[in-house]
GROMACS .gro file of C-alpha atoms in nm:
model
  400
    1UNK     CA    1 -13.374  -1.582 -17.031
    2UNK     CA    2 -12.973  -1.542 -16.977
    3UNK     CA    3 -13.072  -1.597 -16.571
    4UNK     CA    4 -13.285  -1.891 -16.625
    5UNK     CA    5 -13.071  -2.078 -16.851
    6UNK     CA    6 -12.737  -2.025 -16.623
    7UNK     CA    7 -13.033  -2.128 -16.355
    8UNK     CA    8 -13.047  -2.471 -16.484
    9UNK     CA    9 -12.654  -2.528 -16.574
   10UNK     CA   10 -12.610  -2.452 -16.257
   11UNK     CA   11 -12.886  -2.713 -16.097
   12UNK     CA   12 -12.767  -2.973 -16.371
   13UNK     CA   13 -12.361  -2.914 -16.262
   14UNK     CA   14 -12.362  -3.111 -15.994
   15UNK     CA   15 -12.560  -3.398 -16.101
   16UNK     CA   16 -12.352  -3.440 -16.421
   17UNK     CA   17 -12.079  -3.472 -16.208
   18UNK     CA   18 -12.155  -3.712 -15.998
   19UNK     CA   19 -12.292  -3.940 -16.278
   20UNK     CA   20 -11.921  -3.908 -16.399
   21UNK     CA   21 -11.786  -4.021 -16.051
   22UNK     CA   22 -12.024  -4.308 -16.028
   23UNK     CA   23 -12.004  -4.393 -16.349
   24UNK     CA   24 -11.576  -4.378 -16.365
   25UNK     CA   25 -11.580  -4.506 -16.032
   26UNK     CA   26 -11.773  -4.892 -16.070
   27UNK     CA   27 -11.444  -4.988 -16.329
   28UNK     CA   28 -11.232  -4.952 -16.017
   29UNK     CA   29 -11.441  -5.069 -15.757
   30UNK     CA   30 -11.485  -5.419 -16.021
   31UNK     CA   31 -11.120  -5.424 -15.990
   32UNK     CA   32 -11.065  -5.380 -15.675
   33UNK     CA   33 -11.307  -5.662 -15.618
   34UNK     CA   34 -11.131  -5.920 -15.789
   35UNK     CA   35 -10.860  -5.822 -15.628
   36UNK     CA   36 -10.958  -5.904 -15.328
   37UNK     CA   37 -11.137  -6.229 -15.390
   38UNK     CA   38 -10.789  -6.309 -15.596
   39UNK     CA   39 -10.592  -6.250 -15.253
   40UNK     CA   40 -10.825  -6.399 -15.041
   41UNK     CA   41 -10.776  -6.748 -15.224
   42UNK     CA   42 -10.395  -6.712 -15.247
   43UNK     CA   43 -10.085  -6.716 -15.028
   44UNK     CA   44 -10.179  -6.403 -14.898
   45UNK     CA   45 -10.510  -6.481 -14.754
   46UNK     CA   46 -10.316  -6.498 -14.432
   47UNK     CA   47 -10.182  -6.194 -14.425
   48UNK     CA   48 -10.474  -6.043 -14.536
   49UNK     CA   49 -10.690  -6.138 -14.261
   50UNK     CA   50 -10.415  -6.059 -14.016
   51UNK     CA   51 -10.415  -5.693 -14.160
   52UNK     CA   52 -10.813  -5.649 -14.163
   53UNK     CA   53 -10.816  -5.750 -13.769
   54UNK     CA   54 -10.531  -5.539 -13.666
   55UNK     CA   55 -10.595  -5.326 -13.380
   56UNK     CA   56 -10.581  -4.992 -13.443
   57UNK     CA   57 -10.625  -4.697 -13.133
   58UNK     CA   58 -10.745  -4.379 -13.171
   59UNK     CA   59 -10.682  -4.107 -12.879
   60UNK     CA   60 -10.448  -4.028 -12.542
   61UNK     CA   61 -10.482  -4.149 -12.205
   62UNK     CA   62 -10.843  -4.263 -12.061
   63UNK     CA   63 -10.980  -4.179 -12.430
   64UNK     CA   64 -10.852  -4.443 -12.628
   65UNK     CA   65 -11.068  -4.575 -12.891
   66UNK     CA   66 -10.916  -4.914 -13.036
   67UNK     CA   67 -11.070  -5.136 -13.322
   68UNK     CA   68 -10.939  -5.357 -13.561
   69UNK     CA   69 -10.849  -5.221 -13.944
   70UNK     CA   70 -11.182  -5.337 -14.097
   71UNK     CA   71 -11.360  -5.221 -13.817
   72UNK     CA   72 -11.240  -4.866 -13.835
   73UNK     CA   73 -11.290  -4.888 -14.224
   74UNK     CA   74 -11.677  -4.986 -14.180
   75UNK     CA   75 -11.735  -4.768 -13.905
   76UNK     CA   76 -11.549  -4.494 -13.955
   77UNK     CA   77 -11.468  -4.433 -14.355
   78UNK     CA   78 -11.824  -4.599 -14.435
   79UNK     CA   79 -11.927  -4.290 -14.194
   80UNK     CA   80 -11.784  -4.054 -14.483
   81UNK     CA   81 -11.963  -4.259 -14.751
   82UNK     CA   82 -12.303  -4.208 -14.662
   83UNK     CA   83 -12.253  -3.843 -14.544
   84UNK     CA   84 -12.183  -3.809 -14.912
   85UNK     CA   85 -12.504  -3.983 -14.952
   86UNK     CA   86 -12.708  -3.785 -14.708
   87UNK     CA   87 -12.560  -3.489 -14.945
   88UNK     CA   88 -12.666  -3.665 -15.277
   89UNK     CA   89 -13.016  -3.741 -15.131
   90UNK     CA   90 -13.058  -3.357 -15.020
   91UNK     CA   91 -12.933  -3.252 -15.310
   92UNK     CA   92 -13.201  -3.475 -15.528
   93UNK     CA   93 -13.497  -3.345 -15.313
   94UNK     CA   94 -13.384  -2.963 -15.336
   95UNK     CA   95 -13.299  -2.933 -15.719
   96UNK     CA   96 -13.275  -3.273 -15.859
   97UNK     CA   97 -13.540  -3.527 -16.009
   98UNK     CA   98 -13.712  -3.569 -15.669
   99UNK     CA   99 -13.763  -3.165 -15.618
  100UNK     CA  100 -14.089  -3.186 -15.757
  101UNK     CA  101 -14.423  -3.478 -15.628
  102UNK     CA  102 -14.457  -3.577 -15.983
  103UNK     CA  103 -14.093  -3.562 -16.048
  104UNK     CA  104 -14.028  -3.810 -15.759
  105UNK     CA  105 -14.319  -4.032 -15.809
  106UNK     CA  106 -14.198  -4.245 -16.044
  107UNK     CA  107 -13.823  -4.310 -15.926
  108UNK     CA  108 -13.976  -4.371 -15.546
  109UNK     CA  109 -14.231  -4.554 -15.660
  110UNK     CA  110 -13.961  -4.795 -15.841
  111UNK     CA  111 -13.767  -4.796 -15.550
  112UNK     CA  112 -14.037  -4.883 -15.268
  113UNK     CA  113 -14.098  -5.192 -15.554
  114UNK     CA  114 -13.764  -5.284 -15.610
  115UNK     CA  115 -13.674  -5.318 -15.223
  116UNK     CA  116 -14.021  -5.483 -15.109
  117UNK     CA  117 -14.037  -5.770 -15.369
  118UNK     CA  118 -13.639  -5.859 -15.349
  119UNK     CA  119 -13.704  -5.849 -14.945
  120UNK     CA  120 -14.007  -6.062 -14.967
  121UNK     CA  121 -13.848  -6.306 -15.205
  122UNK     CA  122 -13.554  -6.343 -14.970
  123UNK     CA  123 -13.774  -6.381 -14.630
  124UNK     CA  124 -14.022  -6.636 -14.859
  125UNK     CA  125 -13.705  -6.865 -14.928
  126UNK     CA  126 -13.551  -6.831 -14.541
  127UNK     CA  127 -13.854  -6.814 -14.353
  128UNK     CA  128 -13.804  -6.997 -14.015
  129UNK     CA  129 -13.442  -6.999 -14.068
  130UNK     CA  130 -13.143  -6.873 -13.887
  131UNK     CA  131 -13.037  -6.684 -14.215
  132UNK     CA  132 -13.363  -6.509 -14.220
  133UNK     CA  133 -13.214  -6.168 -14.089
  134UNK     CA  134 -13.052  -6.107 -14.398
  135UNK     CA  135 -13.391  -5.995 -14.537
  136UNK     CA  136 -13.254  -5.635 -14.617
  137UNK     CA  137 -12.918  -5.774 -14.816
  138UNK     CA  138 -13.122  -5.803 -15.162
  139UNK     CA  139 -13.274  -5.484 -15.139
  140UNK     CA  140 -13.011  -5.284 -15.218
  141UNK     CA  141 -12.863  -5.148 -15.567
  142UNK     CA  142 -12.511  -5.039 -15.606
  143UNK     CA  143 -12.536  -4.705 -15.793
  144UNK     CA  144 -12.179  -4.706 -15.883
  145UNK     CA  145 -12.173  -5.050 -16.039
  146UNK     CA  146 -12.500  -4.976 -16.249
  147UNK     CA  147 -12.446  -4.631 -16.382
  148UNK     CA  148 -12.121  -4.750 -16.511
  149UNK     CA  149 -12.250  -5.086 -16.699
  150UNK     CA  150 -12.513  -4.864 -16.839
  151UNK     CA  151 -12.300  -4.609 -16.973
  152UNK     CA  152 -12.070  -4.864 -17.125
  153UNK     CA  153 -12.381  -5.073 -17.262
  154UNK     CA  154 -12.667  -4.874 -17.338
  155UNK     CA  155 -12.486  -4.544 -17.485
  156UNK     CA  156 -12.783  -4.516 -17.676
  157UNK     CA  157 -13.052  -4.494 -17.402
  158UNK     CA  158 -13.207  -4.190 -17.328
  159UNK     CA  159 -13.051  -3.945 -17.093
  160UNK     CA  160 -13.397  -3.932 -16.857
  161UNK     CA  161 -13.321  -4.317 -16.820
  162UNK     CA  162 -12.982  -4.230 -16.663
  163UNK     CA  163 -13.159  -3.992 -16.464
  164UNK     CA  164 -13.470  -4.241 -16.325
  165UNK     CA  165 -13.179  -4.498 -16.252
  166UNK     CA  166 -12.991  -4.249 -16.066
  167UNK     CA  167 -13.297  -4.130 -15.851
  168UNK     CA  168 -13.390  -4.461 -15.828
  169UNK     CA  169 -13.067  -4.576 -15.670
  170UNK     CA  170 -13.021  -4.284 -15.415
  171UNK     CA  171 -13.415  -4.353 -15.332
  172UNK     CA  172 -13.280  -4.707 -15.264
  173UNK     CA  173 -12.984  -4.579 -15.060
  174UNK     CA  174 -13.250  -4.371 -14.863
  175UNK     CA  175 -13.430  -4.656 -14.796
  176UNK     CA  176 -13.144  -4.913 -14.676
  177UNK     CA  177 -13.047  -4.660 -14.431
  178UNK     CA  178 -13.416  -4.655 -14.259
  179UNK     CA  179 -13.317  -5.032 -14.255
  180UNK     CA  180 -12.993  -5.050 -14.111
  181UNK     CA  181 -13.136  -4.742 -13.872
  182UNK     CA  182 -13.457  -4.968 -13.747
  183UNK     CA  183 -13.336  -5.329 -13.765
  184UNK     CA  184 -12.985  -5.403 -13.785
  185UNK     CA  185 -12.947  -5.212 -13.465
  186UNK     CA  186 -12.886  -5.421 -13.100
  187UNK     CA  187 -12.879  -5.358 -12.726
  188UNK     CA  188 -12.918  -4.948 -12.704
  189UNK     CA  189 -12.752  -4.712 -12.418
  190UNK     CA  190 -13.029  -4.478 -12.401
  191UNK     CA  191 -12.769  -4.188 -12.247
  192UNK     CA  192 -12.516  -4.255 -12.593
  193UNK     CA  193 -12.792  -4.260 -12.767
  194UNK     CA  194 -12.940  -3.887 -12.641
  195UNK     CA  195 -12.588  -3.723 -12.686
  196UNK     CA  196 -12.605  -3.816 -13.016
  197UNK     CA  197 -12.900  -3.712 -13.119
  198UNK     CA  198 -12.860  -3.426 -12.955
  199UNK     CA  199 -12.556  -3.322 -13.156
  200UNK     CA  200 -12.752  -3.425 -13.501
  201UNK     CA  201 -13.002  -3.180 -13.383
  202UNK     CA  202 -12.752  -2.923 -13.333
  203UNK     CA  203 -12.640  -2.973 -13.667
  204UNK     CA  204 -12.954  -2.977 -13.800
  205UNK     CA  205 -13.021  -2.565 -13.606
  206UNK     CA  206 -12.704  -2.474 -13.754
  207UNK     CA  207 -12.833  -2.548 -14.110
  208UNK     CA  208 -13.146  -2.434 -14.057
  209UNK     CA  209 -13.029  -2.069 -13.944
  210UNK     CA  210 -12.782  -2.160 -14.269
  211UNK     CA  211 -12.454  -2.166 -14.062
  212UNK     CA  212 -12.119  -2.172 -14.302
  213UNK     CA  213 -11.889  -2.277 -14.061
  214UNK     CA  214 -11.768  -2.604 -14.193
  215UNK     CA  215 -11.575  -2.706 -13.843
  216UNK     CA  216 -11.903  -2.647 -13.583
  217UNK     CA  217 -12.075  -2.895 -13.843
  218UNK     CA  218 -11.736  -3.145 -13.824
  219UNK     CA  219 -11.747  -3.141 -13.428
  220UNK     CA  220 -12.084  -3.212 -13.446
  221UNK     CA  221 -12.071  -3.472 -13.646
  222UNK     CA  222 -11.807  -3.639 -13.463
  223UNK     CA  223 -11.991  -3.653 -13.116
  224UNK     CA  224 -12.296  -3.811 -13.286
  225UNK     CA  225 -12.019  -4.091 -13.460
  226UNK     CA  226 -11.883  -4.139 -13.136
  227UNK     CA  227 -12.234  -4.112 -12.985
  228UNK     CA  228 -12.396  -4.367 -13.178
  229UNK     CA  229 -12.150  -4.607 -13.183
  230UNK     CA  230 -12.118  -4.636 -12.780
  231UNK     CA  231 -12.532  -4.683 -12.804
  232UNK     CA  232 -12.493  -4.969 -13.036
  233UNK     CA  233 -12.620  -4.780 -13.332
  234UNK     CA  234 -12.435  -4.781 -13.657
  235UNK     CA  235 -12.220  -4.503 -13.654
  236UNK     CA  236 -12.264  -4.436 -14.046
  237UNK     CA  237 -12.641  -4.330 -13.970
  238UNK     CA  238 -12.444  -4.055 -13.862
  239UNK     CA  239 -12.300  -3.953 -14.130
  240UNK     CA  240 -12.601  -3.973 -14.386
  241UNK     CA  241 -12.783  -3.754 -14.100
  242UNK     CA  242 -12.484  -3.499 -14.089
  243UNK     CA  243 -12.526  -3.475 -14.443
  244UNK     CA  244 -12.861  -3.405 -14.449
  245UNK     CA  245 -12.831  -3.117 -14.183
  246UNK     CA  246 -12.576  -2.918 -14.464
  247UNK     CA  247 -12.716  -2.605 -14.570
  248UNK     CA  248 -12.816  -2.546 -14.912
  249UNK     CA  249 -12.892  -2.172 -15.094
  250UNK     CA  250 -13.073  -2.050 -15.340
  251UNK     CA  251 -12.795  -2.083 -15.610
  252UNK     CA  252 -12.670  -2.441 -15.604
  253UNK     CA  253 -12.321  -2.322 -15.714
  254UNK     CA  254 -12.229  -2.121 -15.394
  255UNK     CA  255 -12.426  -2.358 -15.113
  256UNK     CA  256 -12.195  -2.546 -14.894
  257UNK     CA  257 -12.385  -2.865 -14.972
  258UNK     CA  258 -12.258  -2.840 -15.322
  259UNK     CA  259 -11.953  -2.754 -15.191
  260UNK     CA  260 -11.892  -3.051 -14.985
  261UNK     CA  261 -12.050  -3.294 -15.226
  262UNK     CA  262 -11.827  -3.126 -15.493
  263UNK     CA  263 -11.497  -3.198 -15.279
  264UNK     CA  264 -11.594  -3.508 -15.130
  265UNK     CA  265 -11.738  -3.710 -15.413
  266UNK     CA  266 -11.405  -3.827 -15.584
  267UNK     CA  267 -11.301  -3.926 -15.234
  268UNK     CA  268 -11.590  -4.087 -15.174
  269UNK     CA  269 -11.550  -4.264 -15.554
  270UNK     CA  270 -11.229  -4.359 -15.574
  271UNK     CA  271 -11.100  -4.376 -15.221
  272UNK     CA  272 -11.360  -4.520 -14.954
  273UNK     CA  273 -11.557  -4.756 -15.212
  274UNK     CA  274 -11.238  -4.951 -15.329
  275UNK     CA  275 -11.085  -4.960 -14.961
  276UNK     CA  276 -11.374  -5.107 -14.830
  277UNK     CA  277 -11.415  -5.362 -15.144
  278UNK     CA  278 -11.037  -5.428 -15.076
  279UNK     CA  279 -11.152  -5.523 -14.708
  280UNK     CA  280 -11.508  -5.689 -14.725
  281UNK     CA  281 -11.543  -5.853 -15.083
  282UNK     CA  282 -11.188  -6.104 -15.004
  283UNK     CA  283 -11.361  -6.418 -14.918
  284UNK     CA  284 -11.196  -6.759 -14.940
  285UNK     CA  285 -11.425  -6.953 -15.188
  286UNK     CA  286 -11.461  -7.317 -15.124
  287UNK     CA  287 -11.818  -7.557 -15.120
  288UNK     CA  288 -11.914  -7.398 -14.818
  289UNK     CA  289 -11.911  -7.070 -14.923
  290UNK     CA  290 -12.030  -7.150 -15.283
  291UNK     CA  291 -12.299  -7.378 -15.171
  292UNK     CA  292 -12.540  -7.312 -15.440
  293UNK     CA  293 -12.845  -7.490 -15.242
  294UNK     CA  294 -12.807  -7.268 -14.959
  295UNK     CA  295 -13.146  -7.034 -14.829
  296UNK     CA  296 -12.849  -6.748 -14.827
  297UNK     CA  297 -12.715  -6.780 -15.140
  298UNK     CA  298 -13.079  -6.855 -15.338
  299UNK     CA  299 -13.221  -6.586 -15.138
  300UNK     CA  300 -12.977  -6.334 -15.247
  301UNK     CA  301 -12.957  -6.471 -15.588
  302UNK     CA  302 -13.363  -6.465 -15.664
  303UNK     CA  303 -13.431  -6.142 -15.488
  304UNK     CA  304 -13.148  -5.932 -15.671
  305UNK     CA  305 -13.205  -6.128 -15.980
  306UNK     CA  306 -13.564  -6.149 -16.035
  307UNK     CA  307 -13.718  -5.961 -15.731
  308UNK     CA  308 -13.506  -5.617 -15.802
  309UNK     CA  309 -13.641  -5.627 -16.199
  310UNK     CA  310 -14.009  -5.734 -16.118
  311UNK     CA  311 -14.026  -5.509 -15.842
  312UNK     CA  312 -13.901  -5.198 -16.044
  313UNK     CA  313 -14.074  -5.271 -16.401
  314UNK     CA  314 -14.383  -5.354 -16.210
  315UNK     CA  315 -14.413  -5.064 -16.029
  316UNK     CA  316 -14.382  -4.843 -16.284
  317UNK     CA  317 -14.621  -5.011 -16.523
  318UNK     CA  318 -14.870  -4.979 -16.252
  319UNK     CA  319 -14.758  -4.591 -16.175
  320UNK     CA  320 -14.752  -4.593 -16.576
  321UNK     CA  321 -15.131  -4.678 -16.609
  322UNK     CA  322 -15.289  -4.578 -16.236
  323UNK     CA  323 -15.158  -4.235 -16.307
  324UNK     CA  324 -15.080  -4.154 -16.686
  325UNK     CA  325 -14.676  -4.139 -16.609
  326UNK     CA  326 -14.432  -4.183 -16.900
  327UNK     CA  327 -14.064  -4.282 -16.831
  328UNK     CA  328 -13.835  -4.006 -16.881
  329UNK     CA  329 -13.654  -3.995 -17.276
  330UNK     CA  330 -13.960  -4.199 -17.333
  331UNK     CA  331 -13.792  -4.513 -17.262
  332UNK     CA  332 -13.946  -4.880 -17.413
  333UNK     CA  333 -14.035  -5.138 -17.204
  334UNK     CA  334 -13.735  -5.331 -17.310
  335UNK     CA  335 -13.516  -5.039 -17.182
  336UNK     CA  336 -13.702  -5.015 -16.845
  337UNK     CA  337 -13.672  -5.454 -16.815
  338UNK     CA  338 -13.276  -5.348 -16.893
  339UNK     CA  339 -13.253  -5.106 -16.606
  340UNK     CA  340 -13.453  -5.299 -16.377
  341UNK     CA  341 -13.169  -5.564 -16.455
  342UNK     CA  342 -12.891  -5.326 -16.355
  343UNK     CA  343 -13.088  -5.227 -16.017
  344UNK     CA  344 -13.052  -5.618 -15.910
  345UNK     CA  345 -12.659  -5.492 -15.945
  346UNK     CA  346 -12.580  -5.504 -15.501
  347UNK     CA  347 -12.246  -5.523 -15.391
  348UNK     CA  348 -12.140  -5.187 -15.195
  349UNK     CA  349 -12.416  -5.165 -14.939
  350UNK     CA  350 -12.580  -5.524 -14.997
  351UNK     CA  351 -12.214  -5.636 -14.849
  352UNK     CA  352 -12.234  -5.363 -14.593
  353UNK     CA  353 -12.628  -5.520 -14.468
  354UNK     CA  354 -12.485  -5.858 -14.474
  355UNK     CA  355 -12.207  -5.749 -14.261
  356UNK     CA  356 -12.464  -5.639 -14.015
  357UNK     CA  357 -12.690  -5.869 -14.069
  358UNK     CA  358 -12.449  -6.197 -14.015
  359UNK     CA  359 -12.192  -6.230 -13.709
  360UNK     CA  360 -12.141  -6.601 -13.857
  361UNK     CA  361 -11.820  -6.548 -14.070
  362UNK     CA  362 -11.941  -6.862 -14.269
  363UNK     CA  363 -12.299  -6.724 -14.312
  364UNK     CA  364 -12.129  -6.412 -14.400
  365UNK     CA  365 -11.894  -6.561 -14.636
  366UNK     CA  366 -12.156  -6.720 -14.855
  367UNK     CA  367 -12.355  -6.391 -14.828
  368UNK     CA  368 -12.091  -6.162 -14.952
  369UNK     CA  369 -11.989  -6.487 -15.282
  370UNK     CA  370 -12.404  -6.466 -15.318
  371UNK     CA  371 -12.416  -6.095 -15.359
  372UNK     CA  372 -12.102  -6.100 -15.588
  373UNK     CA  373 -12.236  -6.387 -15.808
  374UNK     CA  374 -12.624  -6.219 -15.835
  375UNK     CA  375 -12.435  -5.867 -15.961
  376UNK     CA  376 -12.220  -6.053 -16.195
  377UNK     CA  377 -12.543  -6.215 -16.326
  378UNK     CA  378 -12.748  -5.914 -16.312
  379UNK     CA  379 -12.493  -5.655 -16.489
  380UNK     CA  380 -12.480  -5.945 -16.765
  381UNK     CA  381 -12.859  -5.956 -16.796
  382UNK     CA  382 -12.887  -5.616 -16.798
  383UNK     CA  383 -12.600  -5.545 -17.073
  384UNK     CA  384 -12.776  -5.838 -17.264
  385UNK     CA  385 -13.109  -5.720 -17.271
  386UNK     CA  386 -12.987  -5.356 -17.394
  387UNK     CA  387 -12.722  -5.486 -17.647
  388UNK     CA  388 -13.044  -5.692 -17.822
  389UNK     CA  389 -13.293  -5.399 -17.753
  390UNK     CA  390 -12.998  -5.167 -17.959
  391UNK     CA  391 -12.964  -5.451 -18.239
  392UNK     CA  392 -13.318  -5.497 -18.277
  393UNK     CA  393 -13.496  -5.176 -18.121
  394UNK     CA  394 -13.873  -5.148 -18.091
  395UNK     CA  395 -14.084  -5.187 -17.812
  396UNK     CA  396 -14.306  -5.043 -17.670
  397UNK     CA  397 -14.298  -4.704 -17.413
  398UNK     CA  398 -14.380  -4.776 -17.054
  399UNK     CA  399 -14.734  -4.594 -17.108
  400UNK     CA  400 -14.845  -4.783 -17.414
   0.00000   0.00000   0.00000
């Protein structure tokens, strides 16, 4: 009984803690935000911009890498950020909610619907249009941003709620990688491309014979950055792949993937997040890049706003009644509505799409004000709907 218990404490250790990074973690990436936007539209916006395109260079002699500050912050500290992801998503499938087909049918099942309607909303609304590669921008959900509004506004929501929110979100994270990895992608070098899949499946052997040694993994992991960005991949698919090649063990306490997660996650939180909201949410806001009539910004707005909820709730009410599923903490429908809210929360990697997805720097502008304004709106709808569903409880559970 002793083993089984210290079993599970030591399974649930790592996802309570990062639900306290996340969660800790959105105040300062909020603030950092503002910050930004504030400099942007102030003396400083000169200097600002100067400092984001400032060429940096990496290396001696013939190997000199040089890109400008944002750049090497999108490329190459973004890479860190989603090989922390690659680690979360393992992590999740191994001894998390999505171990398990039942476990995970629910939160993927949200997911799938709370990327595919926001998408199709967008494409609906820009169809035929130049700004119709932004498709992917709405489909995202910013788990950082939405576990911390729903820790400060629904305290009183079950703890299985937390947990489908959470799955939910690294589900989505899953899924805006295969995006980034199939369409925002241009004009491949085949021979890049080999090398650095070729290291990824190195990495990949050494986990699978459960290999330790943390600097054959790092090497690794560099070639394939450096690989993927010569074959005109985005090198941060590297990094969620890395992560994903990490060993685990049999007790989650002493595997290097909790290890690395473990060190890496308040790094990850409080470091990379903010830096790159410092650098990509500054925009200079004026009528053309608050023009509330654009495809851009009503695409963004209706598929985070509307699309992420619908998608989500509907899903699971059809998962709900196909199947006999019950939300976890047997959450109302009012709850779930709440939480689908929260999902249409974008910013981190919606901003990172649109940055892919838009070389335009005024298309790009009004995407990243777009995504800013349908978070706002859907972190207010969201604390709304679970401030009345506290004040007034009821409702029904998602089976009923």
């Amino acid at each position: 009984m002793k083993e089984t218990i210290k079993s599970m404490q030591a399974i649930a250790e790592p996802f309570l803690a990062f639900l306290h990074w996340e969660a800790s973690s959105g105040v300062i990436l909020l603030a950092c935000a503002i910050l930004a936007l504030i400099v942007a539209n102030s003396p400083l916006a000169e200097s600002y911009e100067h400092l984001l395109h400032y060429p940096i260079a990496v290396g001696a002699g013939e190997y000199v890498l040089e890109m400008g500050l944002l750049h090497w912050i999108n490329d190459g500290l973004m890479a860190v950020f989603f090989f922390v992801i690659g680690l979360e998503i393992k992590r999740e499938f191994l001894y998390g909610e999505l171990r398990t087909y039942s476990a995970m049918l629910l939160p993927v099942g949200a997911a799938l619907g709370g990327m595919l309607v926001p998408a199709a909303i967008y494409a609906a609304i820009n169809l035929g249009l130049p700004t119709f590669g932004g498709w992917g921008i709405p489909m995202a959900t910013d788990i950082a941003f939405a576990l911390g509004i729903m820790t400060i506004a629904a305290r009183q929501a079950p703890l299985g709620l937390v947990v489908f929110l959470t799955a939910l979100a690294i589900v989505d994270d899953l899924g805006a990688i295969v995006v980034i990895a199939l369409f925002y992608n241009t004009d491949l070098t085949v021979s890049a491309l080999l090398l650095g899949l070729v290291a990824v499946a190195a990495a990949f052997l050494l986990g699978r014979f459960r290999v330790r040694f943390l600097p054959a993994y790092m090497a690794l992991g560099f070639v394939a950055w450096l690989a993927f960005l010569k074959a005109g991949i985005h090198p941060t698919i590297a990094g969620v792949l890395l992560g994903l090649s990490i060993p685990a063990a049999a007790d989650p306490e002493n595997s290097l993937l909790h290890k690395l997660e473990h060190a890496l996650e308040p790094w990850s939180a409080y470091a990379i997040m903010p830096i790159f909201a410092l650098a990509n949410a500054g925009v200079a806001i004026s009528l053309a890049t608050f023009d509330m009539a654009s495809p851009i910004f009503l695409g963004i707005l209706a598929g985070l706003c509307l699309g992420k909820p619908i998608g989500i709730f509907g899903a699971v009410f059809v998962l709900c009644k196909v199947f006999g599923l019950q939300l976890p903490g047997n959450a109302t429908k009012s709850q779930l509505a709440a939480t689908g809210m929260l999902g249409g929360i974008g910013f981190t990697m919606s901003i990172f799409i649109a940055s892919l997805a838009f070389t335009d720097s005024a298309m790009l502008d009004l995407a990243k004000i777009s995504i800013l304004s349908a978070s706002i709106l859907s972190g207010i709808l969201g604390t709304a709907f679970f401030k009345l569903q506290s004040l007034f409880g009821g409702g029904e559970t998602a089976q009923q």
